[in-house]
Amino acid sequence: MPDQAPSPGLYQQLLTEGLEEHLRDLQATLVDTDSLDPQEAPRLLARHLAGLARIALAHLSGGATPEHQLALVNQLVGLLQSQAPRAISTGDLLHPSTRLLSEIRSTALLPGQAATIRPLIPLADSTLLVNASGEPSVGQALIHEIPSAQRIDLLCAFIKHSGLRLLQPALSEFLQGQPRRSLRVLTTVYLGATDRRALDWLVAHGAEVRVSYDTRRTRLHAKAWLFHRPGLSGASPASTAYIGSSNLSTAAMHDGLEWNVRLSAHDNEGILAKFQAAFESYWEEGEFEPYRASELEQHRFDRAVREESAGDSAADATPVSFFDIRPYAYQQEILDKLSAERSLHGRWRNLVVAATGTGKTVVAAIDYARQGGPGRPSLLFVAHRREILQQSLATFRQVLRDGSFGELLVDGQRPSQWRHVFASVQSLAGIDPAHLAPDTFAVVIVDEFHHAEAPSYQRWLAHLRPTLLLGLTATPERTGGEDILHWFDGRVAAELRLWSALEQGLLCPFHYFGLHDGTDLSRIEWRRNGYASEALSNLYTADDARLRLILRELADKVTNLAAMRALGFCVSVEHAHWMARKFVAAGLRAAALDASSPREQRAEQIRRLRSGELQILFAVDLFNEGLDIPEIDTVLFLRPTESAIVFLQQLGRGLRLCRGKSCLTVLDFIGQAHRNFRFDLRYRALLGGTRDQLEQQIKDGFPFLPAGCSLQLDRVSSERVLANLRESLPSRRPQLLAECRRVGRCSLAGVLEGLGMEVGEFYKVAGSWALLQRELGWLAAGELSGQPITEPTDDEKRLGRGIAGGLLHLDDPGRLRLYAEALQRPAPPDLAGFDAASERLWRMLMAQLWGSGRHHVPLAEALVRLWAAPALRPELVELFELLLERTDHLVAPLVWPVLGVDASAPPVPLRLHGRYSRAEVFAAFGLLNDSRPFPGREGVVFDEATRCDVFFVTLKKSERLFSPTTRYNDYAISPREFHWESQSLTRESSSTGQRYIHHQARGSRVLLFVREENKRGGVTLPFHCLGFADYVSHEGERPMAIRWRLQQPIPAAFYPELAVAV
């Protein structure tokens, strides 16, 4: 029992009897406790027991000798063995010799030969090194770590020869020793600081080196070493790591004011596991390219260092040689969505929306390269500036590895072959489209498509009839109200999430401040497109109270007001000019522009802003699109912006990368909103996720943002936004009924659009759409059955719950079409006509609708009862058609690895990269049927009939938002490789362990199903089918950490959720 009562503060402490006694003396309202997370319980309980054991061993009543201490420990081990005989064995008892094992050598020492050099810091200890007197310098500590390592991983922003030479003797001996050991190095050309001489030495001595050449963005500032050493079976490895401030330079190694933490796996195994996981992800991702010290690579490295040192990352764009361009994950996601639009939906007029500077041209070039057919299809690429055309042509040549590809039509240059043309719109305007046949170009790509409503574009777009039309834009919503979507069947085919671009460092980080401005907009007239602009303008210009707040917050939040280059987005022309006058009166250099401003005046004011002559420009929607001023470092939202598109476009004006700009400052002035205004649209567009997740993010202060970003709402703004979230979308059934009546009778898709709800949000409140329609009076009781029905039957209620909770993840087009077609027939399908695969498909659906286990309904009965609920079948048809229409990724048949001579595929109707519940997977394998209604709950199932190990992997084991101890057991190393931990008791020598290792030789398969977490917003998440995997290697046992190679890569849209570091 604690000697004194605990003081107020935060704790993560298990409740002991003594602590509980102290807490009883406090008011219940002063104490908060949480339930013990089952995934965290073993660690927390073991930590409590270890603390008590340490105290007890030091104060034994019979004397604290090693012999007495050992005897007590063995008593405890014996007790643990009696409670967990499969996990603890007699082999875990301590030997009575009370000695420590310090080394096992592969060969005996020769006369005069010294034992292996040991680290200066004991293997099991962690400490902080600060290069202080009386402690080893980090350089000396590293020198003593190197000899005993099995392999070494180094992550270092820059490597100097002056620092490396101090470690060269130790590294040379390490790399030349037997058995061969590995050193992997990740570094960059950041600041031009890395010495090629250092890299050449490493490569020459056998190290593997990879370099990031991206001089526009450098995400790697880390300095860290990981020394891998094996551990004994069932024990922590003897690995150690150094993480801190020291690059590889003389000062950092010895006499600089550097702080580095030395971590031991014995007490920081979770941190080292995360280190290894992150390093493997970096090593495999395309940003870090192999450096082998060839003449060509040396030339490229030297050139990149010169450019970075000179601050000129935009040097000669002509490639010295061709190299493979691999799309980033976010670009691959766009390419995958384009494939789905065409292959799945037959839509070949596609609009791609992505922020400026995120590589839209690379996406277009790779997309073009993927188009099949004999030769390369004819191409017209249209842009509005010569520089863009030249850069785009260079990109296409690089992707196609063809230096002669394409011809320019710009500034008097004319093509001779007219097959692959890169044309400016100005040059096209001088040519009559009638001179070319409409089908001259099979592929037409238009950059900056938001300009396409201009007459110079219109003539050509109306004349040409390409097989594929691809539009690229950062700003799909035009200021003048023109609709560019009509060229693309009203759809955006693929959109780069701002979050992804920020995580990749392609855009400047932002610091967003949501500030309550004291205004009350709840009574402002609400029109079809939002607030009445004139009423808002009158409110904002009525007095100076809001203005004083804006000036005060600007002075407080902007680091250097004199050097600020800002845009302020206003509600009206009057408001913009009023703000400019007031800012000038306050001593700031300000101006205003609007649609009536002459072009010359606009250009002049933009020039003045870029040069710093102006500090701020106020505008009304004018700069939503088409403005490229990378120097903008501050954005002011001076009016409520509900449209997610406009919000992101305005925010995007300041997100361009620019040398010397560390972040974009965003001030958003928030008032008491009208009940129809929706804050969730802008924040969900910015952050992604569901409304429930957004609400939790706001409550927690937005803890999970891309590196360098911050999003803060002051107390009043936070309260206002949270209240708006709860009021703006119906979260209770009566509220939903009222909103549906406002929208009016229409289809499910129409209701979702009218309410601005996702299908999952709608079903969470509505339950069944058919039963909701009946309650609204939109579906007459006898309209389908011919019989009056006043209340839902028990089967209808049950089926409604099954629809809402079990079907929204379906994404297999063939399966959706099969169900939709069958459900429109008057009678259920005949079981007698089913083959094994067809029967299993229907069992998969019935398991989701009726449930499994004690809720299981035999298949024949389940079908009859479903057809006896006529109101529900049209809902299912409508839902399946909606899910099919909204599917934005492709699934493919599973290609079963051949075992022996039998090349036939089992009747398992699953699709690669499809989403499935556990019950669906069991039904697909025939493991869930009328005689076996219970799906297993194990993480691994071996199906003897198909000789297949089925792995169900949930990455986030804990229900907590962030659990550092369980997140790095299972993760994607790369799109092709996956790290997985076996069941906790699996040994390498066990039959299960041997089957995993030798599955190919022994005739079995491994199939992975993975999801990020168990539940989200109270809804159980499905698993993604990642397909078959092959064994690569493993480490340890109890559990075995196995590296699998997937036969097909993980889709780009899902990969970031599975990877540790992207």
mmCIF file with all atom_site columns, C-alpha atoms in Angstrom, residues 458-526:
data_model
loop_
_atom_site.group_PDB
_atom_site.id
_atom_site.type_symbol
_atom_site.label_atom_id
_atom_site.label_alt_id
_atom_site.label_comp_id
_atom_site.label_asym_id
_atom_site.label_entity_id
_atom_site.label_seq_id
_atom_site.pdbx_PDB_ins_code
_atom_site.Cartn_x
_atom_site.Cartn_y
_atom_site.Cartn_z
_atom_site.occupancy
_atom_site.B_iso_or_equiv
_atom_site.pdbx_formal_charge
_atom_site.auth_seq_id
_atom_site.auth_comp_id
_atom_site.auth_asym_id
_atom_site.auth_atom_id
_atom_site.pdbx_PDB_model_num
ATOM 1  C CA . GLN A 1 458 ? -13.932 24.709 -76.544 1.00 0.00 ? 458 GLN A CA 1
ATOM 2  C CA . ARG A 1 459 ? -13.555 24.479 -80.327 1.00 0.00 ? 459 ARG A CA 1
ATOM 3  C CA . TRP A 1 460 ? -11.004 21.698 -80.128 1.00 0.00 ? 460 TRP A CA 1
ATOM 4  C CA . LEU A 1 461 ? -12.721 19.745 -77.365 1.00 0.00 ? 461 LEU A CA 1
ATOM 5  C CA . ALA A 1 462 ? -16.007 19.855 -79.255 1.00 0.00 ? 462 ALA A CA 1
ATOM 6  C CA . HIS A 1 463 ? -14.342 18.735 -82.506 1.00 0.00 ? 463 HIS A CA 1
ATOM 7  C CA . LEU A 1 464 ? -12.088 15.896 -81.334 1.00 0.00 ? 464 LEU A CA 1
ATOM 8  C CA . ARG A 1 465 ? -13.400 12.406 -80.589 1.00 0.00 ? 465 ARG A CA 1
ATOM 9  C CA . PRO A 1 466 ? -10.553 10.646 -78.768 1.00 0.00 ? 466 PRO A CA 1
ATOM 10 C CA . THR A 1 467 ? -10.856 7.192  -77.236 1.00 0.00 ? 467 THR A CA 1
ATOM 11 C CA . LEU A 1 468 ? -9.495  8.620  -74.002 1.00 0.00 ? 468 LEU A CA 1
ATOM 12 C CA . LEU A 1 469 ? -9.869  12.171 -72.669 1.00 0.00 ? 469 LEU A CA 1
ATOM 13 C CA . LEU A 1 470 ? -7.845  12.924 -69.562 1.00 0.00 ? 470 LEU A CA 1
ATOM 14 C CA . GLY A 1 471 ? -8.193  16.252 -67.766 1.00 0.00 ? 471 GLY A CA 1
ATOM 15 C CA . LEU A 1 472 ? -5.741  17.437 -65.121 1.00 0.00 ? 472 LEU A CA 1
ATOM 16 C CA . THR A 1 473 ? -6.556  20.250 -62.704 1.00 0.00 ? 473 THR A CA 1
ATOM 17 C CA . ALA A 1 474 ? -5.956  21.492 -59.200 1.00 0.00 ? 474 ALA A CA 1
ATOM 18 C CA . THR A 1 475 ? -9.158  23.556 -59.190 1.00 0.00 ? 475 THR A CA 1
ATOM 19 C CA . PRO A 1 476 ? -12.280 21.841 -60.557 1.00 0.00 ? 476 PRO A CA 1
ATOM 20 C CA . GLU A 1 477 ? -14.645 24.533 -59.260 1.00 0.00 ? 477 GLU A CA 1
ATOM 21 C CA . ARG A 1 478 ? -14.489 27.664 -61.420 1.00 0.00 ? 478 ARG A CA 1
ATOM 22 C CA . THR A 1 479 ? -14.996 31.181 -60.136 1.00 0.00 ? 479 THR A CA 1
ATOM 23 C CA . GLY A 1 480 ? -17.444 32.151 -62.836 1.00 0.00 ? 480 GLY A CA 1
ATOM 24 C CA . GLY A 1 481 ? -19.651 29.164 -62.189 1.00 0.00 ? 481 GLY A CA 1
ATOM 25 C CA . GLU A 1 482 ? -18.662 27.314 -65.370 1.00 0.00 ? 482 GLU A CA 1
ATOM 26 C CA . ASP A 1 483 ? -19.011 23.569 -65.056 1.00 0.00 ? 483 ASP A CA 1
ATOM 27 C CA . ILE A 1 484 ? -16.051 21.627 -66.405 1.00 0.00 ? 484 ILE A CA 1
ATOM 28 C CA . LEU A 1 485 ? -17.485 18.328 -65.157 1.00 0.00 ? 485 LEU A CA 1
ATOM 29 C CA . HIS A 1 486 ? -19.877 18.081 -68.091 1.00 0.00 ? 486 HIS A CA 1
ATOM 30 C CA . TRP A 1 487 ? -16.906 16.950 -70.179 1.00 0.00 ? 487 TRP A CA 1
ATOM 31 C CA . PHE A 1 488 ? -16.497 13.986 -67.796 1.00 0.00 ? 488 PHE A CA 1
ATOM 32 C CA . ASP A 1 489 ? -20.069 12.732 -67.292 1.00 0.00 ? 489 ASP A CA 1
ATOM 33 C CA . GLY A 1 490 ? -20.346 14.860 -64.159 1.00 0.00 ? 490 GLY A CA 1
ATOM 34 C CA . ARG A 1 491 ? -17.651 12.870 -62.304 1.00 0.00 ? 491 ARG A CA 1
ATOM 35 C CA . VAL A 1 492 ? -14.203 13.338 -60.841 1.00 0.00 ? 492 VAL A CA 1
ATOM 36 C CA . ALA A 1 493 ? -12.423 10.078 -61.647 1.00 0.00 ? 493 ALA A CA 1
ATOM 37 C CA . ALA A 1 494 ? -9.630  10.414 -59.093 1.00 0.00 ? 494 ALA A CA 1
ATOM 38 C CA . GLU A 1 495 ? -8.656  13.004 -56.550 1.00 0.00 ? 495 GLU A CA 1
ATOM 39 C CA . LEU A 1 496 ? -5.396  13.297 -54.653 1.00 0.00 ? 496 LEU A CA 1
ATOM 40 C CA . ARG A 1 497 ? -6.110  13.569 -50.970 1.00 0.00 ? 497 ARG A CA 1
ATOM 41 C CA . LEU A 1 498 ? -4.397  16.645 -49.566 1.00 0.00 ? 498 LEU A CA 1
ATOM 42 C CA . TRP A 1 499 ? -3.351  14.518 -46.599 1.00 0.00 ? 499 TRP A CA 1
ATOM 43 C CA . SER A 1 500 ? -1.355  12.197 -48.882 1.00 0.00 ? 500 SER A CA 1
ATOM 44 C CA . ALA A 1 501 ? 0.466   15.079 -50.563 1.00 0.00 ? 501 ALA A CA 1
ATOM 45 C CA . LEU A 1 502 ? 1.348   16.598 -47.191 1.00 0.00 ? 502 LEU A CA 1
ATOM 46 C CA . GLU A 1 503 ? 2.591   13.271 -45.826 1.00 0.00 ? 503 GLU A CA 1
ATOM 47 C CA . GLN A 1 504 ? 4.819   12.873 -48.863 1.00 0.00 ? 504 GLN A CA 1
ATOM 48 C CA . GLY A 1 505 ? 6.273   16.348 -48.364 1.00 0.00 ? 505 GLY A CA 1
ATOM 49 C CA . LEU A 1 506 ? 4.988   17.473 -51.770 1.00 0.00 ? 506 LEU A CA 1
ATOM 50 C CA . LEU A 1 507 ? 3.206   20.433 -50.232 1.00 0.00 ? 507 LEU A CA 1
ATOM 51 C CA . CYS A 1 508 ? 4.212   22.898 -47.567 1.00 0.00 ? 508 CYS A CA 1
ATOM 52 C CA . PRO A 1 509 ? 3.036   21.994 -44.030 1.00 0.00 ? 509 PRO A CA 1
ATOM 53 C CA . PHE A 1 510 ? 0.340   24.227 -42.571 1.00 0.00 ? 510 PHE A CA 1
ATOM 54 C CA . HIS A 1 511 ? -0.370  25.668 -39.137 1.00 0.00 ? 511 HIS A CA 1
ATOM 55 C CA . TYR A 1 512 ? -4.131  26.189 -39.015 1.00 0.00 ? 512 TYR A CA 1
ATOM 56 C CA . PHE A 1 513 ? -5.772  28.309 -36.320 1.00 0.00 ? 513 PHE A CA 1
ATOM 57 C CA . GLY A 1 514 ? -9.555  28.268 -35.981 1.00 0.00 ? 514 GLY A CA 1
ATOM 58 C CA . LEU A 1 515 ? -10.451 31.463 -34.137 1.00 0.00 ? 515 LEU A CA 1
ATOM 59 C CA . HIS A 1 516 ? -13.838 32.500 -32.780 1.00 0.00 ? 516 HIS A CA 1
ATOM 60 C CA . ASP A 1 517 ? -14.606 36.001 -34.096 1.00 0.00 ? 517 ASP A CA 1
ATOM 61 C CA . GLY A 1 518 ? -17.642 36.790 -31.938 1.00 0.00 ? 518 GLY A CA 1
ATOM 62 C CA . THR A 1 519 ? -20.116 37.000 -34.832 1.00 0.00 ? 519 THR A CA 1
ATOM 63 C CA . ASP A 1 520 ? -23.530 35.332 -34.843 1.00 0.00 ? 520 ASP A CA 1
ATOM 64 C CA . LEU A 1 521 ? -24.437 33.973 -38.279 1.00 0.00 ? 521 LEU A CA 1
ATOM 65 C CA . SER A 1 522 ? -27.270 31.756 -37.078 1.00 0.00 ? 522 SER A CA 1
ATOM 66 C CA . ARG A 1 523 ? -29.896 34.302 -38.141 1.00 0.00 ? 523 ARG A CA 1
ATOM 67 C CA . ILE A 1 524 ? -28.318 35.234 -41.492 1.00 0.00 ? 524 ILE A CA 1
ATOM 68 C CA . GLU A 1 525 ? -30.582 34.315 -44.401 1.00 0.00 ? 525 GLU A CA 1
ATOM 69 C CA . TRP A 1 526 ? -29.756 30.853 -45.773 1.00 0.00 ? 526 TRP A CA 1
#
